[in-house]
Each structure stands twice: as C-alpha cells, then as structure tokens.
Amino acid sequence: MAKRRSKKARRRDTRLAAGALAVCLFLVWQFPWVSLGLAGTAAAGTGGWYLWRAHRRERLGDLAWRGRERRIALERSMAAVDAMTWQDFERYVAELCRRDGCTGVRVVGGAGDLAADVVARLPDGRRLVVQVKHYAAHRKVPSGDMQKFVGMAFAEHHADVALFVATCEYSAHARDLALKHDIVALNRDLFGSWNNGAPLSSMLSLGGTGGGRKRRQRGAA
C-alpha cells in the first residue's frame, strides 16, 4: 500500500508541475510584456549585484593600496627622523607643535634645560612642556630620564600638559612612572602617527592620562 501511495504522490507532483508549466506558457503567450518585464527586472537585479560586487572589490583593493602607501610613507618619514641629529629633532618636534596650532613655541633644550626641550601653549591655552629623546629605535627610555622629567615638568616648568616624545620604546618602569604622574608618553609608534598627520590633540589621550593635572586644568579654565 505504501508503495502505491508513493507512486500516486509522484504522479500528482508531475501533474502539478505540468499544470504550472502550462500556466506559465499561457501567460507568456497572452501577456508577453509581463514576461519581458519580469525578465528585465531579473536581469537588472543580477547585473546590479555583479556591479556592486565589482565596486566593492575595487574599493577594498583601493583601501588596501592606500594603507600600504601610508605605511611606506611612514617608514620613509621615520627613516628621515632617525637620520636627524638630536638638535634637529628638537626643532622638528617644535614644528609639529606649530603645525597643530600651538603658539609661543620655543626650543629651550640644551645645557641646564632642567629636562625641558620645547615649551608652548596648546590651542586651548594650556602650557605644554615637552621632553624629547632622539634614541636609536632598538633602545628604551630608562626610568631615570622619566624621573627627571616628572620632577621638573610641573614643579619647575609649571606644565599643564607634560609631553615626553621618544623615537624608541619606554622601559616598563618609565612607562609606569608616566602613567602614575600624568605624563603623556609618545613612543616610536605614537610619534610616527603624529608625524604622519595625526593632530597633537588626538595624541594627548593615548599616553598617560593625556590631560594634565586636574587642578591645573581648572586653573587654566
């Protein structure tokens, strides 16, 4: 019995398929413009999907290419930075501060600078004090350098924002001191971003607390 029901079901499905095909053929015969419209819509949809896919592939390829070009440009610019003398690098950091809207920018590094190389005013009026270290990329800023800056930036130079810029990494102890004492510490990678066009204002929140001491912010306001 089950076998006979299965055959009947297959015959029923065949008749339904044949009926549906007949209806489609009748509609095509009687209303050819409807069929052409449906076919055109389907073709347009398919073509649009392929165009979207092609555009997406091209856009992603363009973004990847631009990313590679930015990385190459950054490597080239950092190579130029590495070739600078420490005096040239101090002046270069001062120029980056000017580029990003700082005023009253002065290079004060040298003998007896008391751990300050550049001083300036941020666009919002806060006093910026910068320590600059032009070290080889494989080196690390030792804790002693950070201790000197911590001891002088606020007490001696009255900084609202204390910025330490290095062409290398920081030792673990130096980094901990920066975080503890509100020093904005830009390592080689973060300086590379600043050098490559990121504004100083966006850098200030990336190392240390990025905003100077709260009591000094209130005083500046």
mmCIF file with all atom_site columns, C-alpha atoms in Angstrom:
data_model
loop_
_atom_site.group_PDB
_atom_site.id
_atom_site.type_symbol
_atom_site.label_atom_id
_atom_site.label_alt_id
_atom_site.label_comp_id
_atom_site.label_asym_id
_atom_site.label_entity_id
_atom_site.label_seq_id
_atom_site.pdbx_PDB_ins_code
_atom_site.Cartn_x
_atom_site.Cartn_y
_atom_site.Cartn_z
_atom_site.occupancy
_atom_site.B_iso_or_equiv
_atom_site.pdbx_formal_charge
_atom_site.auth_seq_id
_atom_site.auth_comp_id
_atom_site.auth_asym_id
_atom_site.auth_atom_id
_atom_site.pdbx_PDB_model_num
ATOM 1   C CA . MET A 1 1   ? 0.000  0.000  0.000   1.00 0.00 ? 1   MET A CA 1
ATOM 2   C CA . ALA A 1 2   ? 2.806  2.446  0.915   1.00 0.00 ? 2   ALA A CA 1
ATOM 3   C CA . LYS A 1 3   ? 4.469  1.775  -2.408  1.00 0.00 ? 3   LYS A CA 1
ATOM 4   C CA . ARG A 1 4   ? 1.275  2.502  -4.346  1.00 0.00 ? 4   ARG A CA 1
ATOM 5   C CA . ARG A 1 5   ? 0.757  5.766  -2.365  1.00 0.00 ? 5   ARG A CA 1
ATOM 6   C CA . SER A 1 6   ? 4.283  6.838  -3.254  1.00 0.00 ? 6   SER A CA 1
ATOM 7   C CA . LYS A 1 7   ? 3.629  6.306  -6.955  1.00 0.00 ? 7   LYS A CA 1
ATOM 8   C CA . LYS A 1 8   ? 0.410  8.253  -6.691  1.00 0.00 ? 8   LYS A CA 1
ATOM 9   C CA . ALA A 1 9   ? 2.209  11.110 -4.999  1.00 0.00 ? 9   ALA A CA 1
ATOM 10  C CA . ARG A 1 10  ? 4.803  11.201 -7.736  1.00 0.00 ? 10  ARG A CA 1
ATOM 11  C CA . ARG A 1 11  ? 2.127  11.235 -10.422 1.00 0.00 ? 11  ARG A CA 1
ATOM 12  C CA . ARG A 1 12  ? 0.350  14.056 -8.564  1.00 0.00 ? 12  ARG A CA 1
ATOM 13  C CA . ASP A 1 13  ? 3.552  16.090 -8.370  1.00 0.00 ? 13  ASP A CA 1
ATOM 14  C CA . THR A 1 14  ? 4.169  15.535 -12.072 1.00 0.00 ? 14  THR A CA 1
ATOM 15  C CA . ARG A 1 15  ? 0.656  16.724 -12.929 1.00 0.00 ? 15  ARG A CA 1
ATOM 16  C CA . LEU A 1 16  ? 1.109  19.836 -10.733 1.00 0.00 ? 16  LEU A CA 1
ATOM 17  C CA . ALA A 1 17  ? 4.432  20.652 -12.386 1.00 0.00 ? 17  ALA A CA 1
ATOM 18  C CA . ALA A 1 18  ? 2.933  20.178 -15.822 1.00 0.00 ? 18  ALA A CA 1
ATOM 19  C CA . GLY A 1 19  ? -0.009 22.393 -14.908 1.00 0.00 ? 19  GLY A CA 1
ATOM 20  C CA . ALA A 1 20  ? 2.307  25.130 -13.593 1.00 0.00 ? 20  ALA A CA 1
ATOM 21  C CA . LEU A 1 21  ? 4.368  24.970 -16.789 1.00 0.00 ? 21  LEU A CA 1
ATOM 22  C CA . ALA A 1 22  ? 1.227  25.212 -18.865 1.00 0.00 ? 22  ALA A CA 1
ATOM 23  C CA . VAL A 1 23  ? 0.060  28.261 -16.935 1.00 0.00 ? 23  VAL A CA 1
ATOM 24  C CA . CYS A 1 24  ? 3.465  29.915 -17.416 1.00 0.00 ? 24  CYS A CA 1
ATOM 25  C CA . LEU A 1 25  ? 3.394  29.198 -21.137 1.00 0.00 ? 25  LEU A CA 1
ATOM 26  C CA . PHE A 1 26  ? -0.126 30.584 -21.382 1.00 0.00 ? 26  PHE A CA 1
ATOM 27  C CA . LEU A 1 27  ? 0.864  33.784 -19.573 1.00 0.00 ? 27  LEU A CA 1
ATOM 28  C CA . VAL A 1 28  ? 3.899  34.206 -21.807 1.00 0.00 ? 28  VAL A CA 1
ATOM 29  C CA . TRP A 1 29  ? 1.697  33.727 -24.863 1.00 0.00 ? 29  TRP A CA 1
ATOM 30  C CA . GLN A 1 30  ? -1.109 36.015 -23.705 1.00 0.00 ? 30  GLN A CA 1
ATOM 31  C CA . PHE A 1 31  ? 0.916  38.675 -21.864 1.00 0.00 ? 31  PHE A CA 1
ATOM 32  C CA . PRO A 1 32  ? 4.397  38.783 -23.393 1.00 0.00 ? 32  PRO A CA 1
ATOM 33  C CA . TRP A 1 33  ? 5.126  42.263 -21.986 1.00 0.00 ? 33  TRP A CA 1
ATOM 34  C CA . VAL A 1 34  ? 4.688  40.953 -18.421 1.00 0.00 ? 34  VAL A CA 1
ATOM 35  C CA . SER A 1 35  ? 7.211  38.213 -19.082 1.00 0.00 ? 35  SER A CA 1
ATOM 36  C CA . LEU A 1 36  ? 9.605  40.678 -20.661 1.00 0.00 ? 36  LEU A CA 1
ATOM 37  C CA . GLY A 1 37  ? 9.231  42.987 -17.669 1.00 0.00 ? 37  GLY A CA 1
ATOM 38  C CA . LEU A 1 38  ? 9.929  40.188 -15.207 1.00 0.00 ? 38  LEU A CA 1
ATOM 39  C CA . ALA A 1 39  ? 12.891 39.026 -17.257 1.00 0.00 ? 39  ALA A CA 1
ATOM 40  C CA . GLY A 1 40  ? 14.213 42.583 -17.460 1.00 0.00 ? 40  GLY A CA 1
ATOM 41  C CA . THR A 1 41  ? 13.817 43.072 -13.721 1.00 0.00 ? 41  THR A CA 1
ATOM 42  C CA . ALA A 1 42  ? 15.663 39.856 -13.028 1.00 0.00 ? 42  ALA A CA 1
ATOM 43  C CA . ALA A 1 43  ? 18.434 40.775 -15.449 1.00 0.00 ? 43  ALA A CA 1
ATOM 44  C CA . ALA A 1 44  ? 18.759 44.265 -13.954 1.00 0.00 ? 44  ALA A CA 1
ATOM 45  C CA . GLY A 1 45  ? 18.910 42.844 -10.450 1.00 0.00 ? 45  GLY A CA 1
ATOM 46  C CA . THR A 1 46  ? 21.554 40.331 -11.437 1.00 0.00 ? 46  THR A CA 1
ATOM 47  C CA . GLY A 1 47  ? 23.575 42.972 -13.262 1.00 0.00 ? 47  GLY A CA 1
ATOM 48  C CA . GLY A 1 48  ? 23.310 45.353 -10.328 1.00 0.00 ? 48  GLY A CA 1
ATOM 49  C CA . TRP A 1 49  ? 24.510 42.694 -7.930  1.00 0.00 ? 49  TRP A CA 1
ATOM 50  C CA . TYR A 1 50  ? 27.552 41.960 -10.092 1.00 0.00 ? 50  TYR A CA 1
ATOM 51  C CA . LEU A 1 51  ? 28.311 45.687 -10.401 1.00 0.00 ? 51  LEU A CA 1
ATOM 52  C CA . TRP A 1 52  ? 28.042 46.104 -6.621  1.00 0.00 ? 52  TRP A CA 1
ATOM 53  C CA . ARG A 1 53  ? 30.397 43.170 -6.096  1.00 0.00 ? 53  ARG A CA 1
ATOM 54  C CA . ALA A 1 54  ? 32.882 44.605 -8.591  1.00 0.00 ? 54  ALA A CA 1
ATOM 55  C CA . HIS A 1 55  ? 32.687 48.062 -6.967  1.00 0.00 ? 55  HIS A CA 1
ATOM 56  C CA . ARG A 1 56  ? 33.182 46.547 -3.517  1.00 0.00 ? 56  ARG A CA 1
ATOM 57  C CA . ARG A 1 57  ? 36.233 44.575 -4.656  1.00 0.00 ? 57  ARG A CA 1
ATOM 58  C CA . GLU A 1 58  ? 37.681 47.706 -6.270  1.00 0.00 ? 58  GLU A CA 1
ATOM 59  C CA . ARG A 1 59  ? 37.008 49.813 -3.164  1.00 0.00 ? 59  ARG A CA 1
ATOM 60  C CA . LEU A 1 60  ? 38.571 47.279 -0.821  1.00 0.00 ? 60  LEU A CA 1
ATOM 61  C CA . GLY A 1 61  ? 41.558 46.993 -3.133  1.00 0.00 ? 61  GLY A CA 1
ATOM 62  C CA . ASP A 1 62  ? 41.919 50.779 -3.169  1.00 0.00 ? 62  ASP A CA 1
ATOM 63  C CA . LEU A 1 63  ? 41.756 50.944 0.642   1.00 0.00 ? 63  LEU A CA 1
ATOM 64  C CA . ALA A 1 64  ? 44.394 48.218 0.920   1.00 0.00 ? 64  ALA A CA 1
ATOM 65  C CA . TRP A 1 65  ? 46.617 50.069 -1.554  1.00 0.00 ? 65  TRP A CA 1
ATOM 66  C CA . ARG A 1 66  ? 46.229 53.344 0.337   1.00 0.00 ? 66  ARG A CA 1
ATOM 67  C CA . GLY A 1 67  ? 47.056 51.570 3.588   1.00 0.00 ? 67  GLY A CA 1
ATOM 68  C CA . ARG A 1 68  ? 50.231 50.149 2.094   1.00 0.00 ? 68  ARG A CA 1
ATOM 69  C CA . GLU A 1 69  ? 51.196 53.577 0.734   1.00 0.00 ? 69  GLU A CA 1
ATOM 70  C CA . ARG A 1 70  ? 50.644 55.180 4.147   1.00 0.00 ? 70  ARG A CA 1
ATOM 71  C CA . ARG A 1 71  ? 52.825 52.550 5.813   1.00 0.00 ? 71  ARG A CA 1
ATOM 72  C CA . ILE A 1 72  ? 55.577 53.043 3.219   1.00 0.00 ? 72  ILE A CA 1
ATOM 73  C CA . ALA A 1 73  ? 55.391 56.831 3.622   1.00 0.00 ? 73  ALA A CA 1
ATOM 74  C CA . LEU A 1 74  ? 55.541 56.476 7.394   1.00 0.00 ? 74  LEU A CA 1
ATOM 75  C CA . GLU A 1 75  ? 58.583 54.209 7.193   1.00 0.00 ? 75  GLU A CA 1
ATOM 76  C CA . ARG A 1 76  ? 60.296 56.688 4.896   1.00 0.00 ? 76  ARG A CA 1
ATOM 77  C CA . SER A 1 77  ? 59.485 59.637 7.163   1.00 0.00 ? 77  SER A CA 1
ATOM 78  C CA . MET A 1 78  ? 60.678 57.772 10.272  1.00 0.00 ? 78  MET A CA 1
ATOM 79  C CA . ALA A 1 79  ? 63.895 56.898 8.459   1.00 0.00 ? 79  ALA A CA 1
ATOM 80  C CA . ALA A 1 80  ? 64.387 60.633 7.875   1.00 0.00 ? 80  ALA A CA 1
ATOM 81  C CA . VAL A 1 81  ? 63.690 61.289 11.558  1.00 0.00 ? 81  VAL A CA 1
ATOM 82  C CA . ASP A 1 82  ? 66.235 58.652 12.576  1.00 0.00 ? 82  ASP A CA 1
ATOM 83  C CA . ALA A 1 83  ? 68.845 60.398 10.430  1.00 0.00 ? 83  ALA A CA 1
ATOM 84  C CA . MET A 1 84  ? 68.367 63.722 12.280  1.00 0.00 ? 84  MET A CA 1
ATOM 85  C CA . THR A 1 85  ? 70.665 64.993 14.987  1.00 0.00 ? 85  THR A CA 1
ATOM 86  C CA . TRP A 1 86  ? 69.111 65.387 18.419  1.00 0.00 ? 86  TRP A CA 1
ATOM 87  C CA . GLN A 1 87  ? 69.130 69.169 17.936  1.00 0.00 ? 87  GLN A CA 1
ATOM 88  C CA . ASP A 1 88  ? 67.318 68.845 14.605  1.00 0.00 ? 88  ASP A CA 1
ATOM 89  C CA . PHE A 1 89  ? 64.802 66.515 16.197  1.00 0.00 ? 89  PHE A CA 1
ATOM 90  C CA . GLU A 1 90  ? 64.001 69.028 18.944  1.00 0.00 ? 90  GLU A CA 1
ATOM 91  C CA . ARG A 1 91  ? 63.371 71.689 16.302  1.00 0.00 ? 91  ARG A CA 1
ATOM 92  C CA . TYR A 1 92  ? 61.281 69.218 14.299  1.00 0.00 ? 92  TYR A CA 1
ATOM 93  C CA . VAL A 1 93  ? 59.060 68.430 17.294  1.00 0.00 ? 93  VAL A CA 1
ATOM 94  C CA . ALA A 1 94  ? 58.611 72.189 17.771  1.00 0.00 ? 94  ALA A CA 1
ATOM 95  C CA . GLU A 1 95  ? 57.465 72.447 14.145  1.00 0.00 ? 95  GLU A CA 1
ATOM 96  C CA . LEU A 1 96  ? 54.931 69.662 14.690  1.00 0.00 ? 96  LEU A CA 1
ATOM 97  C CA . CYS A 1 97  ? 53.558 71.618 17.660  1.00 0.00 ? 97  CYS A CA 1
ATOM 98  C CA . ARG A 1 98  ? 53.219 74.727 15.464  1.00 0.00 ? 98  ARG A CA 1
ATOM 99  C CA . ARG A 1 99  ? 51.561 72.656 12.746  1.00 0.00 ? 99  ARG A CA 1
ATOM 100 C CA . ASP A 1 100 ? 48.864 71.625 15.210  1.00 0.00 ? 100 ASP A CA 1
ATOM 101 C CA . GLY A 1 101 ? 48.029 75.124 16.385  1.00 0.00 ? 101 GLY A CA 1
ATOM 102 C CA . CYS A 1 102 ? 50.356 75.633 19.341  1.00 0.00 ? 102 CYS A CA 1
ATOM 103 C CA . THR A 1 103 ? 51.521 79.186 19.947  1.00 0.00 ? 103 THR A CA 1
ATOM 104 C CA . GLY A 1 104 ? 54.586 80.674 21.606  1.00 0.00 ? 104 GLY A CA 1
ATOM 105 C CA . VAL A 1 105 ? 56.586 77.597 20.652  1.00 0.00 ? 105 VAL A CA 1
ATOM 106 C CA . ARG A 1 106 ? 60.202 77.775 21.840  1.00 0.00 ? 106 ARG A CA 1
ATOM 107 C CA . VAL A 1 107 ? 63.047 75.287 21.758  1.00 0.00 ? 107 VAL A CA 1
ATOM 108 C CA . VAL A 1 108 ? 64.761 75.538 25.150  1.00 0.00 ? 108 VAL A CA 1
ATOM 109 C CA . GLY A 1 109 ? 66.774 72.318 25.181  1.00 0.00 ? 109 GLY A CA 1
ATOM 110 C CA . GLY A 1 110 ? 70.464 72.348 25.934  1.00 0.00 ? 110 GLY A CA 1
ATOM 111 C CA . ALA A 1 111 ? 72.740 72.651 28.917  1.00 0.00 ? 111 ALA A CA 1
ATOM 112 C CA . GLY A 1 112 ? 70.769 73.481 32.050  1.00 0.00 ? 112 GLY A CA 1
ATOM 113 C CA . ASP A 1 113 ? 67.384 72.942 30.424  1.00 0.00 ? 113 ASP A CA 1
ATOM 114 C CA . LEU A 1 114 ? 66.061 71.189 33.531  1.00 0.00 ? 114 LEU A CA 1
ATOM 115 C CA . ALA A 1 115 ? 64.501 68.346 31.487  1.00 0.00 ? 115 ALA A CA 1
ATOM 116 C CA . ALA A 1 116 ? 62.527 70.585 29.109  1.00 0.00 ? 116 ALA A CA 1
ATOM 117 C CA . ASP A 1 117 ? 63.296 70.825 25.392  1.00 0.00 ? 117 ASP A CA 1
ATOM 118 C CA . VAL A 1 118 ? 60.233 72.595 23.963  1.00 0.00 ? 118 VAL A CA 1
ATOM 119 C CA . VAL A 1 119 ? 57.645 74.835 25.624  1.00 0.00 ? 119 VAL A CA 1
ATOM 120 C CA . ALA A 1 120 ? 54.454 76.137 24.035  1.00 0.00 ? 120 ALA A CA 1
ATOM 121 C CA . ARG A 1 121 ? 50.792 76.955 24.525  1.00 0.00 ? 121 ARG A CA 1
ATOM 122 C CA . LEU A 1 122 ? 48.179 74.492 23.325  1.00 0.00 ? 122 LEU A CA 1
ATOM 123 C CA . PRO A 1 123 ? 45.291 75.919 21.257  1.00 0.00 ? 123 PRO A CA 1
ATOM 124 C CA . ASP A 1 124 ? 43.117 75.871 24.396  1.00 0.00 ? 124 ASP A CA 1
ATOM 125 C CA . GLY A 1 125 ? 45.688 77.985 26.290  1.00 0.00 ? 125 GLY A CA 1
ATOM 126 C CA . ARG A 1 126 ? 47.265 75.317 28.485  1.00 0.00 ? 126 ARG A CA 1
ATOM 127 C CA . ARG A 1 127 ? 51.030 75.362 28.934  1.00 0.00 ? 127 ARG A CA 1
ATOM 128 C CA . LEU A 1 128 ? 52.767 72.491 27.163  1.00 0.00 ? 128 LEU A CA 1
ATOM 129 C CA . VAL A 1 129 ? 56.212 71.289 28.233  1.00 0.00 ? 129 VAL A CA 1
ATOM 130 C CA . VAL A 1 130 ? 57.962 68.715 26.058  1.00 0.00 ? 130 VAL A CA 1
ATOM 131 C CA . GLN A 1 131 ? 60.911 66.448 26.741  1.00 0.00 ? 131 GLN A CA 1
ATOM 132 C CA . VAL A 1 132 ? 62.469 64.983 23.585  1.00 0.00 ? 132 VAL A CA 1
ATOM 133 C CA . LYS A 1 133 ? 64.694 61.914 23.325  1.00 0.00 ? 133 LYS A CA 1
ATOM 134 C CA . HIS A 1 134 ? 66.229 61.033 19.970  1.00 0.00 ? 134 HIS A CA 1
ATOM 135 C CA . TYR A 1 135 ? 67.341 57.485 20.710  1.00 0.00 ? 135 TYR A CA 1
ATOM 136 C CA . ALA A 1 136 ? 68.030 54.577 18.356  1.00 0.00 ? 136 ALA A CA 1
ATOM 137 C CA . ALA A 1 137 ? 64.918 52.514 17.632  1.00 0.00 ? 137 ALA A CA 1
ATOM 138 C CA . HIS A 1 138 ? 66.252 49.449 19.471  1.00 0.00 ? 138 HIS A CA 1
ATOM 139 C CA . ARG A 1 139 ? 66.823 51.347 22.733  1.00 0.00 ? 139 ARG A CA 1
ATOM 140 C CA . LYS A 1 140 ? 64.389 52.013 25.577  1.00 0.00 ? 140 LYS A CA 1
ATOM 141 C CA . VAL A 1 141 ? 63.905 55.197 27.547  1.00 0.00 ? 141 VAL A CA 1
ATOM 142 C CA . PRO A 1 142 ? 65.223 54.395 31.047  1.00 0.00 ? 142 PRO A CA 1
ATOM 143 C CA . SER A 1 143 ? 63.341 55.232 34.203  1.00 0.00 ? 143 SER A CA 1
ATOM 144 C CA . GLY A 1 144 ? 65.984 57.823 35.117  1.00 0.00 ? 144 GLY A CA 1
ATOM 145 C CA . ASP A 1 145 ? 65.029 60.012 32.146  1.00 0.00 ? 145 ASP A CA 1
ATOM 146 C CA . MET A 1 146 ? 61.380 59.822 33.112  1.00 0.00 ? 146 MET A CA 1
ATOM 147 C CA . GLN A 1 147 ? 62.151 60.548 36.777  1.00 0.00 ? 147 GLN A CA 1
ATOM 148 C CA . LYS A 1 148 ? 63.939 63.782 35.814  1.00 0.00 ? 148 LYS A CA 1
ATOM 149 C CA . PHE A 1 149 ? 61.016 64.906 33.687  1.00 0.00 ? 149 PHE A CA 1
ATOM 150 C CA . VAL A 1 150 ? 58.467 64.021 36.361  1.00 0.00 ? 150 VAL A CA 1
ATOM 151 C CA . GLY A 1 151 ? 60.468 66.005 38.892  1.00 0.00 ? 151 GLY A CA 1
ATOM 152 C CA . MET A 1 152 ? 60.755 69.125 36.702  1.00 0.00 ? 152 MET A CA 1
ATOM 153 C CA . ALA A 1 153 ? 57.777 69.329 34.325  1.00 0.00 ? 153 ALA A CA 1
ATOM 154 C CA . PHE A 1 154 ? 55.185 70.514 36.830  1.00 0.00 ? 154 PHE A CA 1
ATOM 155 C CA . ALA A 1 155 ? 57.190 71.888 39.756  1.00 0.00 ? 155 ALA A CA 1
ATOM 156 C CA . GLU A 1 156 ? 59.834 73.773 37.774  1.00 0.00 ? 156 GLU A CA 1
ATOM 157 C CA . HIS A 1 157 ? 58.205 74.460 34.392  1.00 0.00 ? 157 HIS A CA 1
ATOM 158 C CA . HIS A 1 158 ? 54.591 74.779 35.588  1.00 0.00 ? 158 HIS A CA 1
ATOM 159 C CA . ALA A 1 159 ? 53.261 72.474 32.872  1.00 0.00 ? 159 ALA A CA 1
ATOM 160 C CA . ASP A 1 160 ? 49.559 71.953 32.378  1.00 0.00 ? 160 ASP A CA 1
ATOM 161 C CA . VAL A 1 161 ? 50.384 69.139 29.966  1.00 0.00 ? 161 VAL A CA 1
ATOM 162 C CA . ALA A 1 162 ? 53.743 67.334 30.116  1.00 0.00 ? 162 ALA A CA 1
ATOM 163 C CA . LEU A 1 163 ? 54.673 65.543 26.889  1.00 0.00 ? 163 LEU A CA 1
ATOM 164 C CA . PHE A 1 164 ? 57.551 63.075 26.554  1.00 0.00 ? 164 PHE A CA 1
ATOM 165 C CA . VAL A 1 165 ? 58.438 62.253 22.940  1.00 0.00 ? 165 VAL A CA 1
ATOM 166 C CA . ALA A 1 166 ? 60.827 59.411 22.084  1.00 0.00 ? 166 ALA A CA 1
ATOM 167 C CA . THR A 1 167 ? 61.966 57.672 18.906  1.00 0.00 ? 167 THR A CA 1
ATOM 168 C CA . CYS A 1 168 ? 62.025 54.324 20.721  1.00 0.00 ? 168 CYS A CA 1
ATOM 169 C CA . GLU A 1 169 ? 60.064 52.405 23.338  1.00 0.00 ? 169 GLU A CA 1
ATOM 170 C CA . TYR A 1 170 ? 59.916 53.049 27.077  1.00 0.00 ? 170 TYR A CA 1
ATOM 171 C CA . SER A 1 171 ? 61.136 50.701 29.756  1.00 0.00 ? 171 SER A CA 1
ATOM 172 C CA . ALA A 1 172 ? 58.376 49.202 31.882  1.00 0.00 ? 172 ALA A CA 1
ATOM 173 C CA . HIS A 1 173 ? 59.349 51.355 34.861  1.00 0.00 ? 173 HIS A CA 1
ATOM 174 C CA . ALA A 1 174 ? 59.480 54.538 32.770  1.00 0.00 ? 174 ALA A CA 1
ATOM 175 C CA . ARG A 1 175 ? 56.037 53.777 31.332  1.00 0.00 ? 175 ARG A CA 1
ATOM 176 C CA . ASP A 1 176 ? 54.612 53.146 34.808  1.00 0.00 ? 176 ASP A CA 1
ATOM 177 C CA . LEU A 1 177 ? 56.012 56.464 36.020  1.00 0.00 ? 177 LEU A CA 1
ATOM 178 C CA . ALA A 1 178 ? 54.417 58.250 33.075  1.00 0.00 ? 178 ALA A CA 1
ATOM 179 C CA . LEU A 1 179 ? 51.018 56.785 33.866  1.00 0.00 ? 179 LEU A CA 1
ATOM 180 C CA . LYS A 1 180 ? 51.357 57.483 37.581  1.00 0.00 ? 180 LYS A CA 1
ATOM 181 C CA . HIS A 1 181 ? 52.430 61.114 37.175  1.00 0.00 ? 181 HIS A CA 1
ATOM 182 C CA . ASP A 1 182 ? 50.207 62.245 34.290  1.00 0.00 ? 182 ASP A CA 1
ATOM 183 C CA . ILE A 1 183 ? 52.957 62.322 31.673  1.00 0.00 ? 183 ILE A CA 1
ATOM 184 C CA . VAL A 1 184 ? 51.832 61.942 28.058  1.00 0.00 ? 184 VAL A CA 1
ATOM 185 C CA . ALA A 1 185 ? 54.417 59.473 26.764  1.00 0.00 ? 185 ALA A CA 1
ATOM 186 C CA . LEU A 1 186 ? 54.617 59.045 22.985  1.00 0.00 ? 186 LEU A CA 1
ATOM 187 C CA . ASN A 1 187 ? 56.689 56.035 21.972  1.00 0.00 ? 187 ASN A CA 1
ATOM 188 C CA . ARG A 1 188 ? 58.038 55.456 18.476  1.00 0.00 ? 188 ARG A CA 1
ATOM 189 C CA . ASP A 1 189 ? 54.716 54.194 17.080  1.00 0.00 ? 189 ASP A CA 1
ATOM 190 C CA . LEU A 1 190 ? 52.645 57.023 18.545  1.00 0.00 ? 190 LEU A CA 1
ATOM 191 C CA . PHE A 1 191 ? 55.169 59.614 17.434  1.00 0.00 ? 191 PHE A CA 1
ATOM 192 C CA . GLY A 1 192 ? 55.038 58.033 13.974  1.00 0.00 ? 192 GLY A CA 1
ATOM 193 C CA . SER A 1 193 ? 51.281 58.644 13.893  1.00 0.00 ? 193 SER A CA 1
ATOM 194 C CA . TRP A 1 194 ? 51.757 62.257 14.982  1.00 0.00 ? 194 TRP A CA 1
ATOM 195 C CA . ASN A 1 195 ? 54.498 62.691 12.415  1.00 0.00 ? 195 ASN A CA 1
ATOM 196 C CA . ASN A 1 196 ? 52.237 61.194 9.761   1.00 0.00 ? 196 ASN A CA 1
ATOM 197 C CA . GLY A 1 197 ? 49.480 63.746 10.270  1.00 0.00 ? 197 GLY A CA 1
ATOM 198 C CA . ALA A 1 198 ? 47.514 62.815 13.392  1.00 0.00 ? 198 ALA A CA 1
ATOM 199 C CA . PRO A 1 199 ? 46.861 66.047 15.344  1.00 0.00 ? 199 PRO A CA 1
ATOM 200 C CA . LEU A 1 200 ? 48.534 66.543 18.687  1.00 0.00 ? 200 LEU A CA 1
ATOM 201 C CA . SER A 1 201 ? 45.122 66.851 20.350  1.00 0.00 ? 201 SER A CA 1
ATOM 202 C CA . SER A 1 202 ? 44.385 63.238 19.417  1.00 0.00 ? 202 SER A CA 1
ATOM 203 C CA . MET A 1 203 ? 47.764 62.105 20.765  1.00 0.00 ? 203 MET A CA 1
ATOM 204 C CA . LEU A 1 204 ? 47.295 63.581 24.220  1.00 0.00 ? 204 LEU A CA 1
ATOM 205 C CA . SER A 1 205 ? 44.847 60.885 25.299  1.00 0.00 ? 205 SER A CA 1
ATOM 206 C CA . LEU A 1 206 ? 46.999 57.987 24.115  1.00 0.00 ? 206 LEU A CA 1
ATOM 207 C CA . GLY A 1 207 ? 49.870 58.123 26.579  1.00 0.00 ? 207 GLY A CA 1
ATOM 208 C CA . GLY A 1 208 ? 49.448 58.659 30.303  1.00 0.00 ? 208 GLY A CA 1
ATOM 209 C CA . THR A 1 209 ? 46.173 60.296 31.239  1.00 0.00 ? 209 THR A CA 1
ATOM 210 C CA . GLY A 1 210 ? 46.573 62.793 28.396  1.00 0.00 ? 210 GLY A CA 1
ATOM 211 C CA . GLY A 1 211 ? 45.082 65.859 30.023  1.00 0.00 ? 211 GLY A CA 1
ATOM 212 C CA . GLY A 1 212 ? 47.488 67.218 32.589  1.00 0.00 ? 212 GLY A CA 1
ATOM 213 C CA . ARG A 1 213 ? 46.703 67.558 36.261  1.00 0.00 ? 213 ARG A CA 1
ATOM 214 C CA . LYS A 1 214 ? 43.082 68.278 37.090  1.00 0.00 ? 214 LYS A CA 1
ATOM 215 C CA . ARG A 1 215 ? 43.908 71.171 39.415  1.00 0.00 ? 215 ARG A CA 1
ATOM 216 C CA . ARG A 1 216 ? 45.910 72.835 36.650  1.00 0.00 ? 216 ARG A CA 1
ATOM 217 C CA . GLN A 1 217 ? 43.119 72.323 34.134  1.00 0.00 ? 217 GLN A CA 1
ATOM 218 C CA . ARG A 1 218 ? 40.717 74.129 36.454  1.00 0.00 ? 218 ARG A CA 1
ATOM 219 C CA . GLY A 1 219 ? 43.227 76.919 36.964  1.00 0.00 ? 219 GLY A CA 1
ATOM 220 C CA . ALA A 1 220 ? 43.722 77.289 33.205  1.00 0.00 ? 220 ALA A CA 1
ATOM 221 C CA . ALA A 1 221 ? 39.971 77.430 32.651  1.00 0.00 ? 221 ALA A CA 1
#
